[in-house]
mmCIF file of C-alpha atoms in Angstrom:
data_model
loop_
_atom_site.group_PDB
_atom_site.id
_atom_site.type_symbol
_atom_site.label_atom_id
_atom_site.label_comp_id
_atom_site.label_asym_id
_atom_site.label_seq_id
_atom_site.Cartn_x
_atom_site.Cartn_y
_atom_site.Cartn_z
ATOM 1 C CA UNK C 852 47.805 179.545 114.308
ATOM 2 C CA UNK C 853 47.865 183.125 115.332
ATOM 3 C CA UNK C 854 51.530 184.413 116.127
ATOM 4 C CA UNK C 855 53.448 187.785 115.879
ATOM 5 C CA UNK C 856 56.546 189.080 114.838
ATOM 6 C CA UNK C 857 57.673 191.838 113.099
ATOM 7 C CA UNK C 858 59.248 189.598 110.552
ATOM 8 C CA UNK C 859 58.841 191.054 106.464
ATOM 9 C CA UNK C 860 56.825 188.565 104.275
ATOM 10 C CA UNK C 861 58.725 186.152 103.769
ATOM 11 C CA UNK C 862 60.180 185.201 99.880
ATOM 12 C CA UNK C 863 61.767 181.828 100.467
ATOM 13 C CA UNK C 864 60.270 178.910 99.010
ATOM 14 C CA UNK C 865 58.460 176.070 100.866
ATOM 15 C CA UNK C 866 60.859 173.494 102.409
ATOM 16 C CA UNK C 867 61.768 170.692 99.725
ATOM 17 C CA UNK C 868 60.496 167.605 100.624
ATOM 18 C CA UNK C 869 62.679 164.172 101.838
ATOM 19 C CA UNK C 870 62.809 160.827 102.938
ATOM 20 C CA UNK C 871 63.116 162.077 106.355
ATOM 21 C CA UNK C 872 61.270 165.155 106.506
ATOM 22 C CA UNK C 873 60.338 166.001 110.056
ATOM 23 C CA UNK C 874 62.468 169.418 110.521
ATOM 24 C CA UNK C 875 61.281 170.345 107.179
ATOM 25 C CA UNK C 876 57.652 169.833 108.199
ATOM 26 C CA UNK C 877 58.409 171.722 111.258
ATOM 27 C CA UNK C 878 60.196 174.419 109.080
ATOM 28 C CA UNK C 879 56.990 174.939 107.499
ATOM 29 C CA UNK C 880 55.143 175.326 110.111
ATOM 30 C CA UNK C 881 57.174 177.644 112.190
ATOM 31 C CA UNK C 882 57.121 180.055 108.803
ATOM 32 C CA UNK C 883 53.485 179.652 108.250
ATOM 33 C CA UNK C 884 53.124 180.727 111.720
ATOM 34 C CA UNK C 885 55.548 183.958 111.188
ATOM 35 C CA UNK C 886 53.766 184.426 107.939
ATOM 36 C CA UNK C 887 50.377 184.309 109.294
ATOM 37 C CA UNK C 888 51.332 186.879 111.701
ATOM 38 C CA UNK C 889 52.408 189.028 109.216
ATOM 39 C CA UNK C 890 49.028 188.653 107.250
ATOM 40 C CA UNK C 891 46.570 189.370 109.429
ATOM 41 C CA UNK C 892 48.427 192.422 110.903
ATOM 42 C CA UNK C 893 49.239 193.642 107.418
ATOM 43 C CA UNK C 894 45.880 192.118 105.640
ATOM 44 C CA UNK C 895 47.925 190.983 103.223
ATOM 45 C CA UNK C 896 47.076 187.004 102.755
ATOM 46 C CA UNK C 897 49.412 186.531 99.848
ATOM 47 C CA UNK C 898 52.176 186.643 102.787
ATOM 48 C CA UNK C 899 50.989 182.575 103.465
ATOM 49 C CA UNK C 900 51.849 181.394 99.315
ATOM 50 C CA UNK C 901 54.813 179.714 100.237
ATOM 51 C CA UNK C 902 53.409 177.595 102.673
ATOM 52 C CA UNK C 903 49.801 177.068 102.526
ATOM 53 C CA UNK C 904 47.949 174.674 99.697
ATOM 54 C CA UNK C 905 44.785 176.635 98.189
ATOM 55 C CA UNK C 906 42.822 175.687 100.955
ATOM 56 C CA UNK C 907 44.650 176.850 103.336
ATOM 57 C CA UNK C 908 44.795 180.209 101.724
ATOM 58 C CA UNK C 909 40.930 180.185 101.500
ATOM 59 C CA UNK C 910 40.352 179.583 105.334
ATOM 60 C CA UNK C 911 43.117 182.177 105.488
ATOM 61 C CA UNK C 912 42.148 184.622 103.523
ATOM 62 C CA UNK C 913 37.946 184.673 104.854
ATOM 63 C CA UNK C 914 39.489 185.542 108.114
ATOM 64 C CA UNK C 915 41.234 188.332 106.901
ATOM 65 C CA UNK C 916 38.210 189.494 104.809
ATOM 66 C CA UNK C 917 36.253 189.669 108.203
ATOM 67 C CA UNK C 918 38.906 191.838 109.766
ATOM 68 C CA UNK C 919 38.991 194.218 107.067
ATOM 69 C CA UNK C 920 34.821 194.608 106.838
ATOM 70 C CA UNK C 921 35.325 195.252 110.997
ATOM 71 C CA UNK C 922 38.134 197.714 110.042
ATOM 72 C CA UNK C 923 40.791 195.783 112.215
ATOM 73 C CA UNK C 924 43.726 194.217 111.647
ATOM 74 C CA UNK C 925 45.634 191.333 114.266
ATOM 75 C CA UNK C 926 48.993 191.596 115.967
ATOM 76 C CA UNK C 927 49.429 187.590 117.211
ATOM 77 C CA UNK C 928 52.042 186.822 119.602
ATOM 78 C CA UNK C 929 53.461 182.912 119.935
ATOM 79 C CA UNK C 930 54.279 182.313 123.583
ATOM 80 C CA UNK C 931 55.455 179.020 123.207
ATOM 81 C CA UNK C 932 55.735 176.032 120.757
ATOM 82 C CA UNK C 933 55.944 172.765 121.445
ATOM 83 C CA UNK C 934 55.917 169.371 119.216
ATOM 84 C CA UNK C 935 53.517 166.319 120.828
ATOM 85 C CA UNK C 936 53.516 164.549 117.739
ATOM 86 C CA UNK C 937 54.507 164.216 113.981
ATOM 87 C CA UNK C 938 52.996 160.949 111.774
ATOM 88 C CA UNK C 939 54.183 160.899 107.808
ATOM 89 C CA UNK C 940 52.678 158.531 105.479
ATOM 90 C CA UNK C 941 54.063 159.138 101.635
ATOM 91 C CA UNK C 942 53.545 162.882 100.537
ATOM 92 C CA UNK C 943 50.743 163.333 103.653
ATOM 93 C CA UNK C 944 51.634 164.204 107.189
ATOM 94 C CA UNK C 945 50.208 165.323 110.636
ATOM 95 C CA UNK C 946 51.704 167.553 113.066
ATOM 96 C CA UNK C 947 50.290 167.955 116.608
ATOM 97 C CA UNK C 948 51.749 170.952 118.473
ATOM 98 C CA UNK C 949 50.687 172.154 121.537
ATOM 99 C CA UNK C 950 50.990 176.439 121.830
ATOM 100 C CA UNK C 951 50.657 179.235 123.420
ATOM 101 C CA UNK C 952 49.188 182.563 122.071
ATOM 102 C CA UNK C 953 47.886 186.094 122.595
ATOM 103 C CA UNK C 954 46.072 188.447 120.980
ATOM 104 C CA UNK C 955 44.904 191.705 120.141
ATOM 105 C CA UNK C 956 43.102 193.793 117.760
ATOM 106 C CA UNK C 957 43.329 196.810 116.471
ATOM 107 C CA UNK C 958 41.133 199.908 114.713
ATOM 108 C CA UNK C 959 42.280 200.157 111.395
ATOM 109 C CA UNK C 960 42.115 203.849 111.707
ATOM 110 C CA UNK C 961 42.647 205.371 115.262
ATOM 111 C CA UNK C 962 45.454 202.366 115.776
ATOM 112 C CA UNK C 963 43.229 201.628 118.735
ATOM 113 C CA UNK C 964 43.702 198.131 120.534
ATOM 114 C CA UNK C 965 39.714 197.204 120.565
ATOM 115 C CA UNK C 966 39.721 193.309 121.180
ATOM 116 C CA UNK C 967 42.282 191.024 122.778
ATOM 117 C CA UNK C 968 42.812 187.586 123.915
ATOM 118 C CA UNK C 969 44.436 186.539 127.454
ATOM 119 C CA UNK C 970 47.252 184.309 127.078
ATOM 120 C CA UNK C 971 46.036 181.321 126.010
ATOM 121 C CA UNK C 972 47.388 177.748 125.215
ATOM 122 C CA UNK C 973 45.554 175.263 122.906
ATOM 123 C CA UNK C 974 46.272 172.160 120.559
ATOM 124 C CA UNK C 975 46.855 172.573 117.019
ATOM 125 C CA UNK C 976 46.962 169.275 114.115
ATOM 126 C CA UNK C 977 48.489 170.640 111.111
ATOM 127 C CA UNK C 978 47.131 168.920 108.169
ATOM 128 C CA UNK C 979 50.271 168.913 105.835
ATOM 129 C CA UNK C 980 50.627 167.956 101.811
ATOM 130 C CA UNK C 981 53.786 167.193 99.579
ATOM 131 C CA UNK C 982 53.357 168.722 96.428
ATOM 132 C CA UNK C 983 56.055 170.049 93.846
ATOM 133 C CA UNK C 984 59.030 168.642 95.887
ATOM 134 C CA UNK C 985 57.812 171.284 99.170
ATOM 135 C CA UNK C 986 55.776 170.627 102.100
ATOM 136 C CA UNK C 987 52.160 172.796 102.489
ATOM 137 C CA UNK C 988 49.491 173.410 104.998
ATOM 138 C CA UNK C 989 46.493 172.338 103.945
ATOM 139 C CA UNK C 990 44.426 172.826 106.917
ATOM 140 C CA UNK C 991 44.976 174.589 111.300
ATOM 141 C CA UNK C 992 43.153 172.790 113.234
ATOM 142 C CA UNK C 993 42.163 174.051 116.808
ATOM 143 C CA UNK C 994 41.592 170.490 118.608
ATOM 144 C CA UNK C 995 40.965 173.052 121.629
ATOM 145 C CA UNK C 996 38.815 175.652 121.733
ATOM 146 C CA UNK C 997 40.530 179.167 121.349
ATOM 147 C CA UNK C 998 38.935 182.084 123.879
ATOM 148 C CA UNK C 999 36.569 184.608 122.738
ATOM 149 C CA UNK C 1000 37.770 188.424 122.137
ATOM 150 C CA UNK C 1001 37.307 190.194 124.727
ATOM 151 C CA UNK C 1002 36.643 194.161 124.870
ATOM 152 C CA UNK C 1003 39.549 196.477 125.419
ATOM 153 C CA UNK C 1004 43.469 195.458 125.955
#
């Protein structure tokens, strides 16, 4: 989910799981949004540890890998957040969210904004794991399509 603030990177650990953990999930997911922020304007994937499963990480860290070979980095803005649906079945869950983003990138070197995205709203399904007592992303999924960058801010 792209999102910005100017938060640091973040050192807590990963919400501990529960019999009843549908904050916590949502916990997770509002830091994994704040950290992902952080990494792709910083390039620094290692931000996302504490809430993202190896996977996650992966898919995380190839996007950050293209901005760096196009010599841009991200600044993501969350316009709004809102919760359609959470489903937990023993150490798995599913969160549907519906939010609302913008976007724009930035030249690496003359710190000028090249791309950006409109304000645009779309439906996420975070794919979520219990593992070690904490809640992880496994896997963002866009179940709508997210605009295409478009020249300029």
């Amino acid at each position: 989910a792209p999102s910005s603030t100017g938060a640091a990177e973040s050192t807590s650990p990963a919400t501990e799981a529960s019999s009843a953990p549908e904050e916590e999930l949502l916990s997770v997911i509002r830091q994994f949004n704040e950290d992902q922020t952080f990494a792709v304007r910083e390039l620094a994937p290692s931000a996302l540890v504490d809430t993202c499963t190896d996977r996650c990480l992966a898919e995380q860290q190839a996007y950050i890998d293209q901005l760096i070979r196009d010599n841009l980095y991200e600044v993501q803005e969350q316009l709004s957040f809102e919760v359609l649906s959470i489903q937990v079945s023993g150490n798995k869950a599913a969160v549907v969210t519906r939010e609302a983003w913008q976007t724009r990138k930035y030249d690496r070197d003359s710190q000028e904004c090249r791309y950006h995205q409109p304000p645009f709203t779309t439906r996420q399904t975070y794919t979520l794991v219990g593992e070690g007592g904490a809640w992880r992303i496994t896997w963002d999924n866009f179940d709508t399509p997210v605009p295409t960058d478009v020249p300029g801010c």
